[in-house]
CSV table of C-alpha atoms in Angstrom, one decimal:
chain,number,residue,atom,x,y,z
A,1,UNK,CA,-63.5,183.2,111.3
A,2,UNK,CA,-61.4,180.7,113.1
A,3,UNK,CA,-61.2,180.8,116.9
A,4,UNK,CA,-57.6,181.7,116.7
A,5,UNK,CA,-59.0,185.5,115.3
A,6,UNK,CA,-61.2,186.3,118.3
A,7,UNK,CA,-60.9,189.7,119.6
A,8,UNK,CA,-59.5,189.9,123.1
A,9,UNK,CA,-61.5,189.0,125.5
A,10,UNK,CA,-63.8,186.9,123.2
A,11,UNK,CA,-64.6,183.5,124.4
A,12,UNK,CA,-65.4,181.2,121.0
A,13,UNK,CA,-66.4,178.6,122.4
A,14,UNK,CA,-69.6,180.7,124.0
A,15,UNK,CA,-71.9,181.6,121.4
A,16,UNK,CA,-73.2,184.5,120.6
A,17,UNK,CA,-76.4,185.9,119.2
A,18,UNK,CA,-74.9,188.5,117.1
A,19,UNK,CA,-72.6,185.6,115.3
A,20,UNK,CA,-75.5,183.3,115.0
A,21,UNK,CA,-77.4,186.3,113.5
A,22,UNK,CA,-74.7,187.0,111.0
A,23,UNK,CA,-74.0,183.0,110.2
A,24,UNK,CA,-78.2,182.8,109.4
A,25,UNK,CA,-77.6,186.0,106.9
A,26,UNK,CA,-74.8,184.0,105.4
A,27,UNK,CA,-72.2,185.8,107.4
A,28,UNK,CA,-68.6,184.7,107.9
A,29,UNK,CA,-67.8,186.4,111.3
A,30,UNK,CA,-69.0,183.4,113.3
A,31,UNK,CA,-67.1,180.5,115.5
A,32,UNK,CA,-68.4,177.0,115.2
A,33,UNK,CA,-69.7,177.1,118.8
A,34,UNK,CA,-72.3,179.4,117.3
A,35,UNK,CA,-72.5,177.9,113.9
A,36,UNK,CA,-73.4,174.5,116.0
A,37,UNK,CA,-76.1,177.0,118.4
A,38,UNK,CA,-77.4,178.5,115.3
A,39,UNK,CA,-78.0,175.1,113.3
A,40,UNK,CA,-79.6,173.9,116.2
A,41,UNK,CA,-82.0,176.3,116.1
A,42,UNK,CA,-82.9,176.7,112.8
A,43,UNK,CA,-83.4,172.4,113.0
A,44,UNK,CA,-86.1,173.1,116.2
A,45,UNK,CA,-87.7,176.0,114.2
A,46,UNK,CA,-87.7,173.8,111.1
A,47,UNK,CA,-89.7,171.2,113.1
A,48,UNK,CA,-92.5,173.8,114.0
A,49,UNK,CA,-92.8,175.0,110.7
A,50,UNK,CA,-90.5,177.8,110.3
A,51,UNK,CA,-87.2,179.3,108.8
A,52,UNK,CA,-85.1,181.4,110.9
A,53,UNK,CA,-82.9,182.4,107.8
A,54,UNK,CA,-86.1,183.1,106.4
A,55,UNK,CA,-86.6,185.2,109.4
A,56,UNK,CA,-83.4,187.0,109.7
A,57,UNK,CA,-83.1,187.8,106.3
A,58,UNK,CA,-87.1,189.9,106.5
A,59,UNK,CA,-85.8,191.5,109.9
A,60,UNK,CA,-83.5,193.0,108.1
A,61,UNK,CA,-85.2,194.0,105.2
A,62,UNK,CA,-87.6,195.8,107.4
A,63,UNK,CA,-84.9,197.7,109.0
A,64,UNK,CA,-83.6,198.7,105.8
A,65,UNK,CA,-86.8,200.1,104.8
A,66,UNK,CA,-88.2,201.8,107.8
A,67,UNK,CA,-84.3,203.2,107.4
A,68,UNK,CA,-84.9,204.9,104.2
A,69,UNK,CA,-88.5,205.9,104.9
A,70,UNK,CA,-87.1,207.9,108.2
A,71,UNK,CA,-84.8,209.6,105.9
A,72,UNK,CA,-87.1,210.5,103.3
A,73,UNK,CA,-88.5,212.1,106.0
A,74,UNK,CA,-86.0,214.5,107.2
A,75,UNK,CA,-84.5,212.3,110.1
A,76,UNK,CA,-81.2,213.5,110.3
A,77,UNK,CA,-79.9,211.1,113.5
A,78,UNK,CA,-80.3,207.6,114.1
A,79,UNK,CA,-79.6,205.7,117.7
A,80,UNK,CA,-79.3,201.7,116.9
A,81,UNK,CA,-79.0,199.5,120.2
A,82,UNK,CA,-77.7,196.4,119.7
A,83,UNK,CA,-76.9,196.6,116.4
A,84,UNK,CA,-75.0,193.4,115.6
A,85,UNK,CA,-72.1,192.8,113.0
A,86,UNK,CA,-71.9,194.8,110.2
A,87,UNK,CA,-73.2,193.3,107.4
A,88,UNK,CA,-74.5,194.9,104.0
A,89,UNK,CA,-77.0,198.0,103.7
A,90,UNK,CA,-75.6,199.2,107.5
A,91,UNK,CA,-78.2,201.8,109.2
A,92,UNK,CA,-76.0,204.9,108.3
A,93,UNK,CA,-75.3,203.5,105.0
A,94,UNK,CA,-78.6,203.7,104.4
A,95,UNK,CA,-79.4,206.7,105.6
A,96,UNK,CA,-77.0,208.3,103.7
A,97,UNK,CA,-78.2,207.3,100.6
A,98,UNK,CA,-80.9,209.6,101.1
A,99,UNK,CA,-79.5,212.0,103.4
A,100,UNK,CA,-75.3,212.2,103.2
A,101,UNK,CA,-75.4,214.0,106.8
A,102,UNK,CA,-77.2,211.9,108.7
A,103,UNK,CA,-75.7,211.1,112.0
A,104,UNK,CA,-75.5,207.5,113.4
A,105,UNK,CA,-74.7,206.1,116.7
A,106,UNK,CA,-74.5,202.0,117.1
A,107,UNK,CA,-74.5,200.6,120.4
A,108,UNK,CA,-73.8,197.0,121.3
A,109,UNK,CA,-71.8,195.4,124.1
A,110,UNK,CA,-70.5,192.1,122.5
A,111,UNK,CA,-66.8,192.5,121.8
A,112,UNK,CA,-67.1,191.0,118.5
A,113,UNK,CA,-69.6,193.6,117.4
A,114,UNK,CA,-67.1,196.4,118.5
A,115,UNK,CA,-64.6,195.5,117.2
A,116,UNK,CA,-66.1,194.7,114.0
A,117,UNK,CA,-68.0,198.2,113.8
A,118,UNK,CA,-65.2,200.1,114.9
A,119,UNK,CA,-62.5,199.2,112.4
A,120,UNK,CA,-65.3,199.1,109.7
A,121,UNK,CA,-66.8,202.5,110.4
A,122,UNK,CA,-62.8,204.2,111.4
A,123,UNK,CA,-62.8,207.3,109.4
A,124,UNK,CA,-66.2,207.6,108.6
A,125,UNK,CA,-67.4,211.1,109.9
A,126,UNK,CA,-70.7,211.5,111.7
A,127,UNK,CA,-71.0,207.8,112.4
A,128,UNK,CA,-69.8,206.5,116.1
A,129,UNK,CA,-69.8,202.5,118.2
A,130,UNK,CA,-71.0,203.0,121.5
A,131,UNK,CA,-70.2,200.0,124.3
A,132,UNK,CA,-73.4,200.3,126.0
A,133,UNK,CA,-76.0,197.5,127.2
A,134,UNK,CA,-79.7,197.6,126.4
A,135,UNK,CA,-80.4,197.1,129.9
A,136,UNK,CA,-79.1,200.4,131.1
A,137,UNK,CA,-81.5,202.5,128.4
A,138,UNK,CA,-80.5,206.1,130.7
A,139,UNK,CA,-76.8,205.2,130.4
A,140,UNK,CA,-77.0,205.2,126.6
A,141,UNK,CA,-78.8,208.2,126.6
A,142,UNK,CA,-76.5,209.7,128.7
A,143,UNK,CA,-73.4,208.3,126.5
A,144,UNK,CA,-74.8,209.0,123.3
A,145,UNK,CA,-73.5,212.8,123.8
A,146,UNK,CA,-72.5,212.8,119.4
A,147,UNK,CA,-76.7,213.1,119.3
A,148,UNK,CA,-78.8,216.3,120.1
A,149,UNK,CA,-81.4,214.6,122.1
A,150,UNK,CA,-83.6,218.3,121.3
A,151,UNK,CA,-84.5,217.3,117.8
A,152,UNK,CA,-85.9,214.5,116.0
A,153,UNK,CA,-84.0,211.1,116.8
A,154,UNK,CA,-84.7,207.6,115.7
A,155,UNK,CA,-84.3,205.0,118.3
A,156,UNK,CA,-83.7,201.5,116.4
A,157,UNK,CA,-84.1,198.4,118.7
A,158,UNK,CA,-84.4,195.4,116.1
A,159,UNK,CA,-84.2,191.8,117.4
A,160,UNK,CA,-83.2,192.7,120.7
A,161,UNK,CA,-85.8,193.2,123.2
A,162,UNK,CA,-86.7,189.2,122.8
A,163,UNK,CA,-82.9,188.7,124.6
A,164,UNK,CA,-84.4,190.0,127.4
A,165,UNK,CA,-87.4,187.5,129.3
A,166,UNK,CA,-88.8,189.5,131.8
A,167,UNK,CA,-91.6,191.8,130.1
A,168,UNK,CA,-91.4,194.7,133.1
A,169,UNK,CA,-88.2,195.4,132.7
A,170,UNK,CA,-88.4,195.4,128.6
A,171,UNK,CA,-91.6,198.1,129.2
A,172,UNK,CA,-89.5,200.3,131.2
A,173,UNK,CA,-86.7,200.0,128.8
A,174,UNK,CA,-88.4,201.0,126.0
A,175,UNK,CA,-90.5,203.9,128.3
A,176,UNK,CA,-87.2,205.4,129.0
A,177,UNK,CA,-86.1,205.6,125.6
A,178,UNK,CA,-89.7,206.6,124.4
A,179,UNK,CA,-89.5,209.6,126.9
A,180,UNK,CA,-86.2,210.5,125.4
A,181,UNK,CA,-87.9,211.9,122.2
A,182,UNK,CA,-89.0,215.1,120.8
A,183,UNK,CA,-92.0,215.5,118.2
A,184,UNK,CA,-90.9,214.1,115.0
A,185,UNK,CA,-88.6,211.8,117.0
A,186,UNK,CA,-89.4,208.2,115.9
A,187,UNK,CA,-89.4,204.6,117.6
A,188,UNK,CA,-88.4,201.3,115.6
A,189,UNK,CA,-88.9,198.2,117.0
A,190,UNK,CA,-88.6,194.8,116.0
A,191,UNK,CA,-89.3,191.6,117.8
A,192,UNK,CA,-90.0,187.6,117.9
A,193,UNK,CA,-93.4,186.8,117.6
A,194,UNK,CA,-96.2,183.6,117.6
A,195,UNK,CA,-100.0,184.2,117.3
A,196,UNK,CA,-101.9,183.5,120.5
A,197,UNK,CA,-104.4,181.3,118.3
A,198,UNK,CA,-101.0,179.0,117.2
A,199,UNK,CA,-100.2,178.2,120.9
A,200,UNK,CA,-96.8,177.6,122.1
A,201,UNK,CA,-94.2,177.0,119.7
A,202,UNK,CA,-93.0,173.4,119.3
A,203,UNK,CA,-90.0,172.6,121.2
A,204,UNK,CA,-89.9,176.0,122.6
A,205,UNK,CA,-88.4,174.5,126.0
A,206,UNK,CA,-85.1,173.0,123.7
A,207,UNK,CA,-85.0,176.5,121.9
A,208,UNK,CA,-84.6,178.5,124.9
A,209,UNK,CA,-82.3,175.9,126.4
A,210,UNK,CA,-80.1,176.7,123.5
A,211,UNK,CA,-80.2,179.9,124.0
A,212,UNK,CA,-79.6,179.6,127.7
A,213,UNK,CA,-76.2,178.4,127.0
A,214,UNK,CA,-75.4,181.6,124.8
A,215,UNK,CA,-73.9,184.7,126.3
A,216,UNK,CA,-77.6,186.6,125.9
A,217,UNK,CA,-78.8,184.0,128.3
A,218,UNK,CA,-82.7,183.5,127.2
A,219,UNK,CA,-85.2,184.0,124.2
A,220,UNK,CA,-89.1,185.0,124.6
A,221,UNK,CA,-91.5,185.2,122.0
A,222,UNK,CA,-94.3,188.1,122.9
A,223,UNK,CA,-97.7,188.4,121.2
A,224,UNK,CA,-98.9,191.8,118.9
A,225,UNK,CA,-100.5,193.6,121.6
A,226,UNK,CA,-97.1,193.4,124.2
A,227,UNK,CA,-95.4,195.2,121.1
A,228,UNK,CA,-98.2,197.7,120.3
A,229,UNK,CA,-98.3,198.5,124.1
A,230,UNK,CA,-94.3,199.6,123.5
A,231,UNK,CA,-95.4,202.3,121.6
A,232,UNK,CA,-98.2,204.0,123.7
A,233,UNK,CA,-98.2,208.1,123.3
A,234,UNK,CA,-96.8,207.3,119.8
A,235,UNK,CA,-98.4,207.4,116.4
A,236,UNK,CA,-98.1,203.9,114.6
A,237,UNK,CA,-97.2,204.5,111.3
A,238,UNK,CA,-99.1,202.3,108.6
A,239,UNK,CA,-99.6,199.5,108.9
A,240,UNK,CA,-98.8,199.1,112.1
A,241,UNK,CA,-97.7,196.1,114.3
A,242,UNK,CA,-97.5,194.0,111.5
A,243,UNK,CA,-95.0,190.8,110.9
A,244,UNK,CA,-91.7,192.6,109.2
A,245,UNK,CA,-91.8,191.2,106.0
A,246,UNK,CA,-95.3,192.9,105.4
A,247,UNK,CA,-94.5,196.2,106.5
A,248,UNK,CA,-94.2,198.6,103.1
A,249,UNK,CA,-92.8,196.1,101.1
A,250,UNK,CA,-92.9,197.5,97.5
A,251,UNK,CA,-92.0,193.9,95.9
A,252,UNK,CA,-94.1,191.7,98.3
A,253,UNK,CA,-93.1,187.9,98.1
A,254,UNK,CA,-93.8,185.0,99.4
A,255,UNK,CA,-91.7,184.4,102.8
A,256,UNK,CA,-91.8,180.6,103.3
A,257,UNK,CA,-91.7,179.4,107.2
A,258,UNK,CA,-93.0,182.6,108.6
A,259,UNK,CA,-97.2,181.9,108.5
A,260,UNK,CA,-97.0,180.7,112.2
A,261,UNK,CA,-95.0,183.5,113.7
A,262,UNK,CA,-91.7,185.5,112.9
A,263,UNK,CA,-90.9,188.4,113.6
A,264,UNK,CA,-93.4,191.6,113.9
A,265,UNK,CA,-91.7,195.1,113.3
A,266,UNK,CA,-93.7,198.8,113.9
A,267,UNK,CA,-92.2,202.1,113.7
A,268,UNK,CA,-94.1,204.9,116.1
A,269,UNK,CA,-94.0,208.8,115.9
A,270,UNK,CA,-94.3,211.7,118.5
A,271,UNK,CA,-96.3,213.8,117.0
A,272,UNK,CA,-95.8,218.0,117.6
């Protein structure tokens, strides 16, 4: 994508973490402002040991299969806040592989994203783009009218919470959206992690400095128990808070660059 294609009231030369996401997947929706942001960072994380390709690609293989797991099951609608570009193996393409009805509602609030989602997903029935912002969890809710909040939902917040630094706020985020489901109504979260016993990430300061300059504004890495507190009243399916790329994984591999942190992933139920 050159900057010459940015969708109105995109700024290029700002980056974005949805366009450094897709460029570490191997994405072409990206400007160089954020190809330059994302090299940057996967340089830093290189020099503490890990691989933020490595990274982004087991995020999203952990959404893909707590997707099709919550399918299997009988969930019938999905809720995904900040859902990024498109790329392959989208939430309601997956769903639908198991269940052809199932209902999906993206929400995001970069420009890019919207457009991108909307002309990708114009025509297809059941599945909607939401402008909403993570920080304003009730007006989501409130938006997200193409969903019957009185059965089972799943509310998808992968990679996202770390954009926002100030771990009240994030609580009551995810406690408003917790209290929005109904038993059999699931929560899946994902989010950037270190181990307290590996101390604080080298060159952590020149990290969030990059992201600083990016339209999200800040990065924060938050230990196993923050995230298993996110899911309190909920019942952790197996095996629990546990770093993405371990979580059901029928073809376990190897994941280079990801034994000093990553990112951890959980899915919770309310039970009836």
């Amino acid at each position: 994508m050159t900057d010459e294609q940015a969708p109105p009231g995109v700024d290029p030369t700002v980056p974005s973490v949805a366009r450094m996401y897709d460029y570490y997947l191997g994405g072409k929706d990206n400007f160089r402002a954020d190809r330059d942001a994302a090299e940057q960072i996967v340089e830093l994380a290189r020099d503490s040991g890990a691989d933020v390709r490595e990274m982004a690609r087991a995020n999203r293989g952990f959404l893909i299969r707590a997707v099709h797991h919550l399918a299997a099951s009988g969930v019938r609608q999905f809720l995904d806040i900040g859902t990024g570009l498109p790329t392959q193996d989208n939430v309601h393409q997956v769903a639908r592989r198991v269940l052809p009805d199932a209902k999906v509602v993206y929400v995001d609030n970069d420009p890019t994203v919207l457009a991108h989602a909307q002309a990708l997903l114009a025509g297809t029935p059941g599945t909607y783009v939401l402008d909403g912002d993570v920080r304003r969890p009730a007006g989501i809710l409130r938006d997200a009218a193409h969903l019957d909040f009185g059965r089972p939902v799943a509310i998808i917040l992968a990679a996202v919470l770390h954009f926002l630094p100030d771990d009240d706020e994030v609580a009551a985020i995810v406690a408003t959206l917790r209290d929005a489901l109904v038993p059999g109504g699931h929560l899946v979260i994902s989010h950037s992690y270190v181990e307290p016993d590996e101390g604080r990430p080298e060159r952590m300061d020149e990290a969030q400095d990059v992201y600083r300059r990016s339209a999200s504004g800040s990065i924060a890495w938050r230990d196993r128990d923050t995230v298993r507190g996110w899911f309190d009243g909920l019942e952790l399916l197996e095996p629990g808070v546990v770093p993405v790329q371990h979580w059901r994984d029928d073809a376990p591999h190897p994941a280079p660059g990801l034994d000093k942190g990553g990112v951890l992933g959980a899915v919770g139920r309310l039970r009836g």
